Amino acid sequence: SEHTDSVCALAHSHKHNRLFSGSRDGTVRVWSLPEEKDDGTVTAGRCVQVLTEHKDMVLSLAVTPDSSLLMSGCADGKIKMWSLQCTESVVSVGTLAGHTMPVTALATASLDNKLVLVSGSGDATIRVWSLSVHAEPLRTISNHASWIDTICVNNDSQPVVFSGSRGSRYYDIGQNKICMQSVESGEC
């Protein structure tokens, strides 16, 4: 079934052939994608599960590189973690709390050979979270001037580029340097 309000975020798991959509209706929907069978026929994509644990709009989504976890950021400032280990259903495995405004951006990165989640929020902070069994915030970057709209992690997963309403900034999580460098000017 379709969302009842606009879709704000999408994420994909190639391993599970699933698309995830987050919406203003407060749900995350899990979609099977069309597949070609051995006989040449194509199965239709369809909604296979509706995740309803959020209490407000779902604004951001991210899937870990190994497709073991889905994270969803909500307008209430919380991040839900979902296990993708079982191919039959997606199961909630925890909530990350720390942002005081909507979680608008999510991305995964590797830090010291460990998987981390990077989240951006309307509270003008970026948080770096451990994704171990006991997920916890490792760092908070709170010197951004405005709402964080998007986060992008480069291929070697060291620097994070994030954007607020006043241009793009650079933060190197690998060196634990709070260098708020403007991409446009190249100045720290």
PDB file of C-alpha atoms in Angstrom:
ATOM      1  CA  SER A   1       0.000   0.000   0.000  1.00  0.00           C
ATOM      2  CA  GLU A   2       1.109   3.556  -0.649  1.00  0.00           C
ATOM      3  CA  HIS A   3       2.038   6.271   1.824  1.00  0.00           C
ATOM      4  CA  THR A   4      -0.719   8.671   2.849  1.00  0.00           C
ATOM      5  CA  ASP A   5       1.591  11.711   2.704  1.00  0.00           C
ATOM      6  CA  SER A   6       4.731  12.739   0.796  1.00  0.00           C
ATOM      7  CA  VAL A   7       7.885  10.620   0.784  1.00  0.00           C
ATOM      8  CA  CYS A   8      10.867  12.431   2.351  1.00  0.00           C
ATOM      9  CA  ALA A   9      13.599   9.768   2.215  1.00  0.00           C
ATOM     10  CA  LEU A  10      14.673   6.662   0.310  1.00  0.00           C
ATOM     11  CA  ALA A  11      17.298   3.987   0.955  1.00  0.00           C
ATOM     12  CA  HIS A  12      18.177   0.772  -0.855  1.00  0.00           C
ATOM     13  CA  SER A  13      19.495  -2.653   0.126  1.00  0.00           C
ATOM     14  CA  HIS A  14      20.989  -4.409  -2.882  1.00  0.00           C
ATOM     15  CA  LYS A  15      21.607  -7.538  -0.814  1.00  0.00           C
ATOM     16  CA  HIS A  16      17.906  -7.907   0.044  1.00  0.00           C
ATOM     17  CA  ASN A  17      16.544  -6.320  -3.172  1.00  0.00           C
ATOM     18  CA  ARG A  18      14.502  -3.925  -1.037  1.00  0.00           C
ATOM     19  CA  LEU A  19      13.706  -0.232  -1.230  1.00  0.00           C
ATOM     20  CA  PHE A  20      12.804   1.661   1.942  1.00  0.00           C
ATOM     21  CA  SER A  21      10.705   4.825   1.902  1.00  0.00           C
ATOM     22  CA  GLY A  22      10.210   7.241   4.802  1.00  0.00           C
ATOM     23  CA  SER A  23       7.235   9.576   4.796  1.00  0.00           C
ATOM     24  CA  ARG A  24       5.564  12.531   6.414  1.00  0.00           C
ATOM     25  CA  ASP A  25       2.842  10.024   7.380  1.00  0.00           C
ATOM     26  CA  GLY A  26       5.217   8.705  10.084  1.00  0.00           C
ATOM     27  CA  THR A  27       5.859   5.325   8.483  1.00  0.00           C
ATOM     28  CA  VAL A  28       8.716   3.521   6.815  1.00  0.00           C
ATOM     29  CA  ARG A  29       7.599   1.190   4.055  1.00  0.00           C
ATOM     30  CA  VAL A  30       9.594  -1.801   2.849  1.00  0.00           C
ATOM     31  CA  TRP A  31       9.229  -2.495  -0.875  1.00  0.00           C
ATOM     32  CA  SER A  32      10.260  -5.594  -2.785  1.00  0.00           C
ATOM     33  CA  LEU A  33      11.743  -4.589  -6.107  1.00  0.00           C
ATOM     34  CA  PRO A  34      10.853  -6.149  -9.468  1.00  0.00           C
ATOM     35  CA  GLU A  35      12.933  -9.244 -10.231  1.00  0.00           C
ATOM     36  CA  GLU A  36      13.454 -11.211 -13.406  1.00  0.00           C
ATOM     37  CA  LYS A  37      12.873 -14.932 -12.933  1.00  0.00           C
ATOM     38  CA  ASP A  38      14.692 -17.752 -14.732  1.00  0.00           C
ATOM     39  CA  ASP A  39      11.782 -18.134 -17.180  1.00  0.00           C
ATOM     40  CA  GLY A  40      12.094 -14.475 -18.247  1.00  0.00           C
ATOM     41  CA  THR A  41       9.009 -13.221 -16.413  1.00  0.00           C
ATOM     42  CA  VAL A  42       9.329 -10.234 -14.101  1.00  0.00           C
ATOM     43  CA  THR A  43       7.767 -10.118 -10.642  1.00  0.00           C
ATOM     44  CA  ALA A  44       6.080  -6.869  -9.678  1.00  0.00           C
ATOM     45  CA  GLY A  45       7.452  -4.737  -6.872  1.00  0.00           C
ATOM     46  CA  ARG A  46       5.150  -4.263  -3.892  1.00  0.00           C
ATOM     47  CA  CYS A  47       4.979  -3.038  -0.314  1.00  0.00           C
ATOM     48  CA  VAL A  48       5.860  -5.999   1.914  1.00  0.00           C
ATOM     49  CA  GLN A  49       5.924  -4.321   5.343  1.00  0.00           C
ATOM     50  CA  VAL A  50       4.904  -1.066   7.028  1.00  0.00           C
ATOM     51  CA  LEU A  51       6.996   0.082  10.021  1.00  0.00           C
ATOM     52  CA  THR A  52       4.856   2.222  12.339  1.00  0.00           C
ATOM     53  CA  GLU A  53       7.028   2.799  15.423  1.00  0.00           C
ATOM     54  CA  HIS A  54       7.791   6.465  14.700  1.00  0.00           C
ATOM     55  CA  LYS A  55       5.573   9.070  16.366  1.00  0.00           C
ATOM     56  CA  ASP A  56       6.196  11.802  13.775  1.00  0.00           C
ATOM     57  CA  MET A  57       7.386  12.343  10.178  1.00  0.00           C
ATOM     58  CA  VAL A  58      10.259  10.161   8.890  1.00  0.00           C
ATOM     59  CA  LEU A  59      12.732  12.545   7.232  1.00  0.00           C
ATOM     60  CA  SER A  60      15.903  10.496   6.627  1.00  0.00           C
ATOM     61  CA  LEU A  61      17.028   6.920   6.007  1.00  0.00           C
ATOM     62  CA  ALA A  62      20.336   5.052   5.739  1.00  0.00           C
ATOM     63  CA  VAL A  63      21.330   1.407   5.228  1.00  0.00           C
ATOM     64  CA  THR A  64      24.674   0.063   6.423  1.00  0.00           C
ATOM     65  CA  PRO A  65      27.069  -1.070   3.654  1.00  0.00           C
ATOM     66  CA  ASP A  66      26.575  -4.733   4.641  1.00  0.00           C
ATOM     67  CA  SER A  67      22.757  -4.280   4.632  1.00  0.00           C
ATOM     68  CA  SER A  68      22.492  -5.471   8.240  1.00  0.00           C
ATOM     69  CA  LEU A  69      20.811  -2.321   9.588  1.00  0.00           C
ATOM     70  CA  LEU A  70      18.382   0.346   8.443  1.00  0.00           C
ATOM     71  CA  MET A  71      18.284   3.636  10.349  1.00  0.00           C
ATOM     72  CA  SER A  72      15.391   6.101  10.154  1.00  0.00           C
ATOM     73  CA  GLY A  73      15.483   9.709  11.366  1.00  0.00           C
ATOM     74  CA  CYS A  74      12.329  11.302  12.687  1.00  0.00           C
ATOM     75  CA  ALA A  75      10.955  14.810  13.181  1.00  0.00           C
ATOM     76  CA  ASP A  76      10.840  14.117  16.944  1.00  0.00           C
ATOM     77  CA  GLY A  77      14.681  14.042  17.036  1.00  0.00           C
ATOM     78  CA  LYS A  78      14.975  10.270  17.442  1.00  0.00           C
ATOM     79  CA  ILE A  79      16.655   7.684  15.220  1.00  0.00           C
ATOM     80  CA  LYS A  80      15.253   4.164  15.020  1.00  0.00           C
ATOM     81  CA  MET A  81      17.505   1.213  14.183  1.00  0.00           C
ATOM     82  CA  TRP A  82      16.036  -1.755  12.332  1.00  0.00           C
ATOM     83  CA  SER A  83      17.584  -5.193  11.794  1.00  0.00           C
ATOM     84  CA  LEU A  84      17.628  -6.441   8.213  1.00  0.00           C
ATOM     85  CA  GLN A  85      19.081  -9.833   9.208  1.00  0.00           C
ATOM     86  CA  CYS A  86      15.801 -11.678   8.742  1.00  0.00           C
ATOM     87  CA  THR A  87      14.686 -11.577   5.115  1.00  0.00           C
ATOM     88  CA  GLU A  88      11.039 -12.125   6.088  1.00  0.00           C
ATOM     89  CA  SER A  89      10.573  -9.010   8.213  1.00  0.00           C
ATOM     90  CA  VAL A  90      12.334  -5.880   9.416  1.00  0.00           C
ATOM     91  CA  VAL A  91      12.564  -5.713  13.224  1.00  0.00           C
ATOM     92  CA  SER A  92      13.205  -2.718  15.512  1.00  0.00           C
ATOM     93  CA  VAL A  93      16.423  -3.116  17.509  1.00  0.00           C
ATOM     94  CA  GLY A  94      16.769   0.239  19.255  1.00  0.00           C
ATOM     95  CA  THR A  95      16.395   3.989  19.374  1.00  0.00           C
ATOM     96  CA  LEU A  96      19.098   6.661  19.411  1.00  0.00           C
ATOM     97  CA  ALA A  97      18.145   9.837  21.255  1.00  0.00           C
ATOM     98  CA  GLY A  98      20.197  13.009  21.462  1.00  0.00           C
ATOM     99  CA  HIS A  99      18.974  15.467  18.860  1.00  0.00           C
ATOM    100  CA  THR A 100      16.470  18.061  20.060  1.00  0.00           C
ATOM    101  CA  MET A 101      14.967  18.798  16.644  1.00  0.00           C
ATOM    102  CA  PRO A 102      14.166  16.782  13.478  1.00  0.00           C
ATOM    103  CA  VAL A 103      16.815  14.346  12.207  1.00  0.00           C
ATOM    104  CA  THR A 104      17.129  15.450   8.586  1.00  0.00           C
ATOM    105  CA  ALA A 105      20.207  13.561   7.373  1.00  0.00           C
ATOM    106  CA  LEU A 106      21.811  10.151   7.957  1.00  0.00           C
ATOM    107  CA  ALA A 107      24.898   8.438   6.533  1.00  0.00           C
ATOM    108  CA  THR A 108      27.149   5.569   7.567  1.00  0.00           C
ATOM    109  CA  ALA A 109      30.936   5.732   7.741  1.00  0.00           C
ATOM    110  CA  SER A 110      33.915   3.722   8.911  1.00  0.00           C
ATOM    111  CA  LEU A 111      35.864   5.208  11.792  1.00  0.00           C
ATOM    112  CA  ASP A 112      38.878   3.343  13.201  1.00  0.00           C
ATOM    113  CA  ASN A 113      37.644   0.250  11.320  1.00  0.00           C
ATOM    114  CA  LYS A 114      34.276   0.432  13.098  1.00  0.00           C
ATOM    115  CA  LEU A 115      30.936   1.241  11.547  1.00  0.00           C
ATOM    116  CA  VAL A 116      29.409   4.524  12.694  1.00  0.00           C
ATOM    117  CA  LEU A 117      26.274   6.481  11.901  1.00  0.00           C
ATOM    118  CA  VAL A 118      26.498  10.209  11.205  1.00  0.00           C
ATOM    119  CA  SER A 119      23.293  12.189  11.805  1.00  0.00           C
ATOM    120  CA  GLY A 120      22.399  15.806  11.092  1.00  0.00           C
ATOM    121  CA  SER A 121      19.531  17.734  12.600  1.00  0.00           C
ATOM    122  CA  GLY A 122      17.530  20.900  12.747  1.00  0.00           C
ATOM    123  CA  ASP A 123      19.220  21.546  16.099  1.00  0.00           C
ATOM    124  CA  ALA A 124      22.335  22.511  14.049  1.00  0.00           C
ATOM    125  CA  THR A 125      24.353  19.554  15.347  1.00  0.00           C
ATOM    126  CA  ILE A 126      25.974  16.563  13.751  1.00  0.00           C
ATOM    127  CA  ARG A 127      26.353  13.458  15.877  1.00  0.00           C
ATOM    128  CA  VAL A 128      28.615  10.483  15.258  1.00  0.00           C
ATOM    129  CA  TRP A 129      27.155   7.303  16.778  1.00  0.00           C
ATOM    130  CA  SER A 130      28.730   3.936  17.472  1.00  0.00           C
ATOM    131  CA  LEU A 131      26.693   1.156  15.860  1.00  0.00           C
ATOM    132  CA  SER A 132      27.943  -1.524  18.239  1.00  0.00           C
ATOM    133  CA  VAL A 133      25.621  -3.550  20.452  1.00  0.00           C
ATOM    134  CA  HIS A 134      25.348  -0.585  22.808  1.00  0.00           C
ATOM    135  CA  ALA A 135      24.915   2.255  20.314  1.00  0.00           C
ATOM    136  CA  GLU A 136      26.027   5.546  21.782  1.00  0.00           C
ATOM    137  CA  PRO A 137      27.096   9.008  20.624  1.00  0.00           C
ATOM    138  CA  LEU A 138      30.856   9.240  20.100  1.00  0.00           C
ATOM    139  CA  ARG A 139      31.060  12.887  19.059  1.00  0.00           C
ATOM    140  CA  THR A 140      28.809  15.899  18.757  1.00  0.00           C
ATOM    141  CA  ILE A 141      29.669  18.741  16.410  1.00  0.00           C
ATOM    142  CA  SER A 142      27.705  21.728  17.602  1.00  0.00           C
ATOM    143  CA  ASN A 143      29.327  24.756  16.021  1.00  0.00           C
ATOM    144  CA  HIS A 144      27.317  24.812  12.794  1.00  0.00           C
ATOM    145  CA  ALA A 145      25.360  28.026  12.286  1.00  0.00           C
ATOM    146  CA  SER A 146      22.110  26.520  11.034  1.00  0.00           C
ATOM    147  CA  TRP A 147      19.921  23.509  10.273  1.00  0.00           C
ATOM    148  CA  ILE A 148      21.782  20.535   8.754  1.00  0.00           C
ATOM    149  CA  ASP A 149      20.126  19.640   5.447  1.00  0.00           C
ATOM    150  CA  THR A 150      22.333  16.829   4.158  1.00  0.00           C
ATOM    151  CA  ILE A 151      25.379  14.718   4.937  1.00  0.00           C
ATOM    152  CA  CYS A 152      27.725  13.010   2.512  1.00  0.00           C
ATOM    153  CA  VAL A 153      30.582  10.663   3.426  1.00  0.00           C
ATOM    154  CA  ASN A 154      33.346  10.222   0.847  1.00  0.00           C
ATOM    155  CA  ASN A 155      34.563   6.832  -0.379  1.00  0.00           C
ATOM    156  CA  ASP A 156      37.421   6.431   2.091  1.00  0.00           C
ATOM    157  CA  SER A 157      35.025   7.367   4.905  1.00  0.00           C
ATOM    158  CA  GLN A 158      37.245   9.930   6.557  1.00  0.00           C
ATOM    159  CA  PRO A 159      35.822  13.401   6.008  1.00  0.00           C
ATOM    160  CA  VAL A 160      32.152  14.228   6.190  1.00  0.00           C
ATOM    161  CA  VAL A 161      30.721  17.070   4.159  1.00  0.00           C
ATOM    162  CA  PHE A 162      27.528  18.560   5.513  1.00  0.00           C
ATOM    163  CA  SER A 163      25.343  21.422   4.512  1.00  0.00           C
ATOM    164  CA  GLY A 164      23.199  23.912   6.333  1.00  0.00           C
ATOM    165  CA  SER A 165      21.220  26.807   4.934  1.00  0.00           C
ATOM    166  CA  ARG A 166      24.382  28.901   4.522  1.00  0.00           C
ATOM    167  CA  GLY A 167      26.594  26.691   2.359  1.00  0.00           C
ATOM    168  CA  SER A 168      28.591  23.506   2.704  1.00  0.00           C
ATOM    169  CA  ARG A 169      31.054  22.774   5.477  1.00  0.00           C
ATOM    170  CA  TYR A 170      33.738  20.140   5.990  1.00  0.00           C
ATOM    171  CA  TYR A 171      34.438  18.148   9.136  1.00  0.00           C
ATOM    172  CA  ASP A 172      37.127  15.467   9.361  1.00  0.00           C
ATOM    173  CA  ILE A 173      35.847  12.752  11.709  1.00  0.00           C
ATOM    174  CA  GLY A 174      38.906  10.581  11.071  1.00  0.00           C
ATOM    175  CA  GLN A 175      41.281  13.132  12.607  1.00  0.00           C
ATOM    176  CA  ASN A 176      38.682  14.248  15.163  1.00  0.00           C
ATOM    177  CA  LYS A 177      39.274  17.796  13.935  1.00  0.00           C
ATOM    178  CA  ILE A 178      36.514  20.327  14.215  1.00  0.00           C
ATOM    179  CA  CYS A 179      37.585  22.212  11.145  1.00  0.00           C
ATOM    180  CA  MET A 180      34.528  24.033   9.890  1.00  0.00           C
ATOM    181  CA  GLN A 181      35.862  24.703   6.436  1.00  0.00           C
ATOM    182  CA  SER A 182      33.692  26.410   3.862  1.00  0.00           C
ATOM    183  CA  VAL A 183      33.755  24.423   0.633  1.00  0.00           C
ATOM    184  CA  GLU A 184      33.293  27.629  -1.351  1.00  0.00           C
ATOM    185  CA  SER A 185      36.137  29.626   0.198  1.00  0.00           C
ATOM    186  CA  GLY A 186      38.470  26.839   1.344  1.00  0.00           C
ATOM    187  CA  GLU A 187      38.923  28.648   4.651  1.00  0.00           C
ATOM    188  CA  CYS A 188      38.645  27.186   8.144  1.00  0.00           C
TER     189      CYS A 188
END
